[in-house]
PDB file of N, CA and C in Angstrom:
ATOM      1  N   MET A   1      44.506  75.980 101.032  1.00 47.00           N
ATOM      2  CA  MET A   1      44.008  75.034 100.117  1.00 47.00           C
ATOM      3  C   MET A   1      45.197  74.590  99.241  1.00 47.00           C
ATOM      4  N   ASN A   2      45.504  73.350  99.267  1.00 60.00           N
ATOM      5  CA  ASN A   2      46.680  72.840  98.620  1.00 60.00           C
ATOM      6  C   ASN A   2      46.320  72.905  97.095  1.00 60.00           C
ATOM      7  N   ASP A   3      47.459  73.068  96.250  1.00 66.00           N
ATOM      8  CA  ASP A   3      47.425  72.941  94.972  1.00 66.00           C
ATOM      9  C   ASP A   3      47.190  71.647  94.471  1.00 66.00           C
ATOM     10  N   PRO A   4      46.508  71.471  93.413  1.00 78.00           N
ATOM     11  CA  PRO A   4      46.429  70.179  92.823  1.00 78.00           C
ATOM     12  C   PRO A   4      47.786  69.670  92.066  1.00 78.00           C
ATOM     13  N   LEU A   5      47.983  68.263  92.128  1.00 78.00           N
ATOM     14  CA  LEU A   5      49.047  67.793  91.345  1.00 78.00           C
ATOM     15  C   LEU A   5      48.744  67.782  89.894  1.00 78.00           C
ATOM     16  N   ASP A   6      49.088  68.961  89.243  1.00 92.00           N
ATOM     17  CA  ASP A   6      48.498  69.209  87.901  1.00 92.00           C
ATOM     18  C   ASP A   6      49.742  69.346  86.744  1.00 92.00           C
ATOM     19  N   LEU A   7      50.851  69.208  87.015  1.00 95.00           N
ATOM     20  CA  LEU A   7      52.056  69.362  86.145  1.00 95.00           C
ATOM     21  C   LEU A   7      52.655  67.902  85.903  1.00 95.00           C
ATOM     22  N   GLU A   8      52.590  67.518  84.795  1.00 96.00           N
ATOM     23  CA  GLU A   8      53.305  66.026  84.377  1.00 96.00           C
ATOM     24  C   GLU A   8      54.582  66.385  83.833  1.00 96.00           C
ATOM     25  N   LEU A   9      55.565  65.889  84.581  1.00 97.00           N
ATOM     26  CA  LEU A   9      57.034  65.967  83.946  1.00 97.00           C
ATOM     27  C   LEU A   9      57.465  64.589  83.572  1.00 97.00           C
ATOM     28  N   GLU A  10      57.953  64.463  82.310  1.00 97.00           N
ATOM     29  CA  GLU A  10      58.423  63.253  81.734  1.00 97.00           C
ATOM     30  C   GLU A  10      59.911  63.639  81.738  1.00 97.00           C
ATOM     31  N   LEU A  11      60.518  62.530  82.632  1.00 97.00           N
ATOM     32  CA  LEU A  11      62.023  62.759  82.986  1.00 97.00           C
ATOM     33  C   LEU A  11      62.647  61.543  82.581  1.00 97.00           C
ATOM     34  N   GLU A  12      63.875  61.651  82.145  1.00 98.00           N
ATOM     35  CA  GLU A  12      64.685  60.632  81.639  1.00 98.00           C
ATOM     36  C   GLU A  12      66.227  60.688  82.125  1.00 98.00           C
ATOM     37  N   CYS A  13      66.565  59.542  82.723  1.00 98.00           N
ATOM     38  CA  CYS A  13      68.088  59.582  83.255  1.00 98.00           C
ATOM     39  C   CYS A  13      68.954  59.637  82.318  1.00 98.00           C
ATOM     40  N   LYS A  14      69.877  60.614  82.119  1.00 97.00           N
ATOM     41  CA  LYS A  14      71.109  60.869  81.159  1.00 97.00           C
ATOM     42  C   LYS A  14      72.049  59.701  81.120  1.00 97.00           C
ATOM     43  N   TYR A  15      72.033  58.758  82.019  1.00 98.00           N
ATOM     44  CA  TYR A  15      72.943  57.688  81.709  1.00 98.00           C
ATOM     45  C   TYR A  15      72.422  56.328  81.329  1.00 98.00           C
ATOM     46  N   CYS A  16      71.249  56.130  81.627  1.00 97.00           N
ATOM     47  CA  CYS A  16      70.758  54.745  81.314  1.00 97.00           C
ATOM     48  C   CYS A  16      69.373  54.726  80.702  1.00 97.00           C
ATOM     49  N   ASN A  17      68.771  55.913  80.503  1.00 90.00           N
ATOM     50  CA  ASN A  17      67.592  56.049  79.595  1.00 90.00           C
ATOM     51  C   ASN A  17      66.302  55.653  80.592  1.00 90.00           C
ATOM     52  N   TYR A  18      66.402  55.473  81.642  1.00 97.00           N
ATOM     53  CA  TYR A  18      65.382  55.183  82.640  1.00 97.00           C
ATOM     54  C   TYR A  18      64.464  56.508  82.516  1.00 97.00           C
ATOM     55  N   GLU A  19      63.139  56.021  82.323  1.00 98.00           N
ATOM     56  CA  GLU A  19      62.042  56.967  82.177  1.00 98.00           C
ATOM     57  C   GLU A  19      61.171  57.061  83.285  1.00 98.00           C
ATOM     58  N   GLU A  20      60.479  58.096  83.773  1.00 98.00           N
ATOM     59  CA  GLU A  20      59.596  58.288  84.832  1.00 98.00           C
ATOM     60  C   GLU A  20      58.746  59.668  84.605  1.00 98.00           C
ATOM     61  N   THR A  21      57.415  59.292  84.626  1.00 97.00           N
ATOM     62  CA  THR A  21      56.537  60.521  84.619  1.00 97.00           C
ATOM     63  C   THR A  21      56.119  60.914  86.243  1.00 97.00           C
ATOM     64  N   ILE A  22      56.488  62.192  86.553  1.00 96.00           N
ATOM     65  CA  ILE A  22      56.389  62.720  87.922  1.00 96.00           C
ATOM     66  C   ILE A  22      55.184  63.794  87.710  1.00 96.00           C
ATOM     67  N   THR A  23      54.291  63.650  88.707  1.00 96.00           N
ATOM     68  CA  THR A  23      53.288  64.709  88.685  1.00 96.00           C
ATOM     69  C   THR A  23      53.505  65.648  89.869  1.00 96.00           C
ATOM     70  N   VAL A  24      53.563  67.050  89.724  1.00 97.00           N
ATOM     71  CA  VAL A  24      53.813  67.859  90.690  1.00 97.00           C
ATOM     72  C   VAL A  24      52.779  69.054  90.489  1.00 97.00           C
ATOM     73  N   ALA A  25      52.643  69.793  91.598  1.00 96.00           N
ATOM     74  CA  ALA A  25      51.814  71.040  91.585  1.00 96.00           C
ATOM     75  C   ALA A  25      52.615  72.134  90.875  1.00 96.00           C
ATOM     76  N   GLU A  26      51.983  72.799  89.938  1.00 95.00           N
ATOM     77  CA  GLU A  26      52.611  73.806  89.110  1.00 95.00           C
ATOM     78  C   GLU A  26      53.231  74.927  89.992  1.00 95.00           C
ATOM     79  N   ALA A  27      52.562  75.257  90.955  1.00 96.00           N
ATOM     80  CA  ALA A  27      53.043  76.359  91.875  1.00 96.00           C
ATOM     81  C   ALA A  27      54.388  75.941  92.481  1.00 96.00           C
ATOM     82  N   ASP A  28      54.455  74.710  92.893  1.00 96.00           N
ATOM     83  CA  ASP A  28      55.685  74.042  93.496  1.00 96.00           C
ATOM     84  C   ASP A  28      56.845  74.013  92.390  1.00 96.00           C
ATOM     85  N   TYR A  29      56.478  73.839  91.256  1.00 97.00           N
ATOM     86  CA  TYR A  29      57.608  73.627  90.250  1.00 97.00           C
ATOM     87  C   TYR A  29      58.018  75.086  89.909  1.00 97.00           C
ATOM     88  N   ILE A  30      57.219  75.966  89.910  1.00 96.00           N
ATOM     89  CA  ILE A  30      57.527  77.569  89.863  1.00 96.00           C
ATOM     90  C   ILE A  30      58.295  77.973  90.940  1.00 96.00           C
ATOM     91  N   ALA A  31      57.956  77.732  92.104  1.00 97.00           N
ATOM     92  CA  ALA A  31      58.619  78.067  93.378  1.00 97.00           C
ATOM     93  C   ALA A  31      60.002  77.686  93.450  1.00 97.00           C
ATOM     94  N   TRP A  32      60.271  76.106  92.888  1.00 97.00           N
ATOM     95  CA  TRP A  32      61.594  75.727  92.849  1.00 97.00           C
ATOM     96  C   TRP A  32      62.467  76.278  91.827  1.00 97.00           C
ATOM     97  N   HIS A  33      61.914  76.814  90.690  1.00 96.00           N
ATOM     98  CA  HIS A  33      62.611  77.539  89.610  1.00 96.00           C
ATOM     99  C   HIS A  33      62.781  78.892  90.160  1.00 96.00           C
ATOM    100  N   ASN A  34      62.121  79.396  90.963  1.00 98.00           N
ATOM    101  CA  ASN A  34      62.442  80.723  91.665  1.00 98.00           C
ATOM    102  C   ASN A  34      63.403  80.746  92.774  1.00 98.00           C
ATOM    103  N   GLY A  35      63.993  79.714  93.106  1.00 98.00           N
ATOM    104  CA  GLY A  35      64.934  79.529  94.174  1.00 98.00           C
ATOM    105  C   GLY A  35      64.607  78.871  95.619  1.00 98.00           C
ATOM    106  N   GLU A  36      63.397  78.462  95.610  1.00 98.00           N
ATOM    107  CA  GLU A  36      63.163  77.480  96.685  1.00 98.00           C
ATOM    108  C   GLU A  36      63.647  76.186  96.825  1.00 98.00           C
ATOM    109  N   LEU A  37      63.988  75.665  97.886  1.00 98.00           N
ATOM    110  CA  LEU A  37      64.715  74.214  97.789  1.00 98.00           C
ATOM    111  C   LEU A  37      63.893  73.204  97.532  1.00 98.00           C
ATOM    112  N   ILE A  38      63.979  72.387  96.604  1.00 98.00           N
ATOM    113  CA  ILE A  38      63.205  71.431  95.983  1.00 98.00           C
ATOM    114  C   ILE A  38      62.532  70.471  97.153  1.00 98.00           C
ATOM    115  N   GLN A  39      63.286  70.195  98.157  1.00 97.00           N
ATOM    116  CA  GLN A  39      62.943  69.349  99.212  1.00 97.00           C
ATOM    117  C   GLN A  39      61.880  70.176 100.272  1.00 97.00           C
ATOM    118  N   ASP A  40      61.900  71.245 100.073  1.00 98.00           N
ATOM    119  CA  ASP A  40      60.820  72.103 100.830  1.00 98.00           C
ATOM    120  C   ASP A  40      59.541  72.088 100.129  1.00 98.00           C
ATOM    121  N   VAL A  41      59.508  72.504  98.914  1.00 97.00           N
ATOM    122  CA  VAL A  41      58.321  72.597  98.005  1.00 97.00           C
ATOM    123  C   VAL A  41      57.843  71.380  97.492  1.00 97.00           C
ATOM    124  N   MET A  42      58.662  70.479  97.182  1.00 97.00           N
ATOM    125  CA  MET A  42      58.167  69.070  96.750  1.00 97.00           C
ATOM    126  C   MET A  42      58.451  67.921  97.592  1.00 97.00           C
ATOM    127  N   TYR A  43      58.111  68.194  98.983  1.00 97.00           N
ATOM    128  CA  TYR A  43      58.280  67.284 100.031  1.00 97.00           C
ATOM    129  C   TYR A  43      57.653  65.893  99.794  1.00 97.00           C
ATOM    130  N   TYR A  44      56.675  65.995  98.895  1.00 96.00           N
ATOM    131  CA  TYR A  44      55.817  64.688  98.748  1.00 96.00           C
ATOM    132  C   TYR A  44      56.350  63.778  97.712  1.00 96.00           C
ATOM    133  N   LEU A  45      57.461  64.327  97.116  1.00 97.00           N
ATOM    134  CA  LEU A  45      58.277  63.443  96.256  1.00 97.00           C
ATOM    135  C   LEU A  45      59.296  62.487  96.956  1.00 97.00           C
ATOM    136  N   THR A  46      59.798  61.614  96.457  1.00 97.00           N
ATOM    137  CA  THR A  46      60.745  60.804  97.173  1.00 97.00           C
ATOM    138  C   THR A  46      62.157  61.414  96.767  1.00 97.00           C
ATOM    139  N   ASP A  47      63.108  61.038  97.538  1.00 96.00           N
ATOM    140  CA  ASP A  47      64.442  61.559  97.367  1.00 96.00           C
ATOM    141  C   ASP A  47      65.028  61.401  95.796  1.00 96.00           C
ATOM    142  N   ALA A  48      64.589  60.057  95.420  1.00 97.00           N
ATOM    143  CA  ALA A  48      64.941  59.634  93.934  1.00 97.00           C
ATOM    144  C   ALA A  48      64.351  60.378  92.944  1.00 97.00           C
ATOM    145  N   GLN A  49      63.166  60.777  93.096  1.00 98.00           N
ATOM    146  CA  GLN A  49      62.326  61.710  92.226  1.00 98.00           C
ATOM    147  C   GLN A  49      62.975  63.070  91.958  1.00 98.00           C
ATOM    148  N   ARG A  50      63.343  63.549  93.211  1.00 98.00           N
ATOM    149  CA  ARG A  50      63.856  65.080  93.203  1.00 98.00           C
ATOM    150  C   ARG A  50      65.208  64.794  92.533  1.00 98.00           C
ATOM    151  N   GLU A  51      65.894  63.928  92.757  1.00 97.00           N
ATOM    152  CA  GLU A  51      67.270  63.844  92.328  1.00 97.00           C
ATOM    153  C   GLU A  51      67.225  63.814  90.716  1.00 97.00           C
ATOM    154  N   LEU A  52      66.218  63.031  90.340  1.00 98.00           N
ATOM    155  CA  LEU A  52      66.094  62.782  88.890  1.00 98.00           C
ATOM    156  C   LEU A  52      65.605  64.043  88.274  1.00 98.00           C
ATOM    157  N   MET A  53      64.893  65.031  88.910  1.00 97.00           N
ATOM    158  CA  MET A  53      64.446  66.443  88.534  1.00 97.00           C
ATOM    159  C   MET A  53      65.750  67.199  88.358  1.00 97.00           C
ATOM    160  N   ILE A  54      66.548  67.352  89.725  1.00 97.00           N
ATOM    161  CA  ILE A  54      67.773  68.018  89.548  1.00 97.00           C
ATOM    162  C   ILE A  54      68.890  67.703  88.361  1.00 97.00           C
ATOM    163  N   SER A  55      69.309  66.538  88.647  1.00 97.00           N
ATOM    164  CA  SER A  55      70.512  66.122  87.979  1.00 97.00           C
ATOM    165  C   SER A  55      70.273  65.170  86.809  1.00 97.00           C
ATOM    166  N   HIS A  56      68.905  64.616  86.528  1.00 97.00           N
ATOM    167  CA  HIS A  56      68.586  63.693  85.470  1.00 97.00           C
ATOM    168  C   HIS A  56      69.572  62.346  85.596  1.00 97.00           C
ATOM    169  N   THR A  57      69.527  61.918  86.857  1.00 98.00           N
ATOM    170  CA  THR A  57      70.068  60.766  87.390  1.00 98.00           C
ATOM    171  C   THR A  57      69.117  59.935  88.039  1.00 98.00           C
ATOM    172  N   CYS A  58      69.001  58.835  87.627  1.00 98.00           N
ATOM    173  CA  CYS A  58      68.032  57.813  88.341  1.00 98.00           C
ATOM    174  C   CYS A  58      68.727  57.368  89.614  1.00 98.00           C
ATOM    175  N   ASP A  59      67.999  56.792  90.459  1.00 96.00           N
ATOM    176  CA  ASP A  59      68.352  56.210  91.763  1.00 96.00           C
ATOM    177  C   ASP A  59      69.536  55.019  91.504  1.00 96.00           C
ATOM    178  N   ASP A  60      69.252  54.164  90.608  1.00 97.00           N
ATOM    179  CA  ASP A  60      70.068  53.086  90.256  1.00 97.00           C
ATOM    180  C   ASP A  60      71.534  53.772  89.875  1.00 97.00           C
ATOM    181  N   CYS A  61      71.587  54.542  88.908  1.00 97.00           N
ATOM    182  CA  CYS A  61      72.568  55.117  88.386  1.00 97.00           C
ATOM    183  C   CYS A  61      73.529  55.980  89.642  1.00 97.00           C
ATOM    184  N   TRP A  62      72.730  56.631  90.257  1.00 95.00           N
ATOM    185  CA  TRP A  62      73.247  57.508  91.487  1.00 95.00           C
ATOM    186  C   TRP A  62      73.691  56.550  92.502  1.00 95.00           C
ATOM    187  N   ASN A  63      73.353  55.425  92.924  1.00 95.00           N
ATOM    188  CA  ASN A  63      73.952  54.527  93.665  1.00 95.00           C
ATOM    189  C   ASN A  63      75.011  53.753  93.193  1.00 95.00           C
ATOM    190  N   ARG A  64      75.172  53.679  91.756  1.00 96.00           N
ATOM    191  CA  ARG A  64      76.448  52.935  91.137  1.00 96.00           C
ATOM    192  C   ARG A  64      77.528  54.029  91.319  1.00 96.00           C
ATOM    193  N   PHE A  65      77.242  55.188  90.943  1.00 95.00           N
ATOM    194  CA  PHE A  65      78.231  56.346  91.032  1.00 95.00           C
ATOM    195  C   PHE A  65      78.727  56.546  92.437  1.00 95.00           C
ATOM    196  N   PHE A  66      77.922  56.421  93.408  1.00 93.00           N
ATOM    197  CA  PHE A  66      78.163  56.909  94.774  1.00 93.00           C
ATOM    198  C   PHE A  66      77.784  55.749  95.862  1.00 93.00           C
ATOM    199  N   PRO A  67      78.311  54.547  95.681  1.00 92.00           N
ATOM    200  CA  PRO A  67      77.903  53.521  96.581  1.00 92.00           C
ATOM    201  C   PRO A  67      78.170  53.873  97.992  1.00 92.00           C
ATOM    202  N   ASP A  68      77.303  53.177  98.827  1.00 86.00           N
ATOM    203  CA  ASP A  68      77.547  53.393 100.375  1.00 86.00           C
ATOM    204  C   ASP A  68      78.941  52.758 100.583  1.00 86.00           C
ATOM    205  N   GLU A  69      79.573  53.495 101.634  1.00 79.00           N
ATOM    206  CA  GLU A  69      80.892  53.102 102.094  1.00 79.00           C
ATOM    207  C   GLU A  69      80.824  52.222 103.302  1.00 79.00           C
ATOM    208  N   ASP A  70      79.851  51.847 103.727  1.00 65.00           N
ATOM    209  CA  ASP A  70      79.562  51.156 104.869  1.00 65.00           C
ATOM    210  C   ASP A  70      79.907  49.564 104.726  1.00 65.00           C
TER     211      ASP A  70
END
């Protein structure tokens, strides 16, 4: 049985004050804090949401800091 998405995280970009509320399973959040890879336990989040959780950097700021070199 899957854990319900029951933990609301209110996140803010530290560069532009973008705010987003992300809901995750509490068990996944705990697993991440205990050393599991975020992409493995929170596979249902977008890359941008996971980055906001990890570095408090939104997708727009991330792309500004690290533009595609193509």
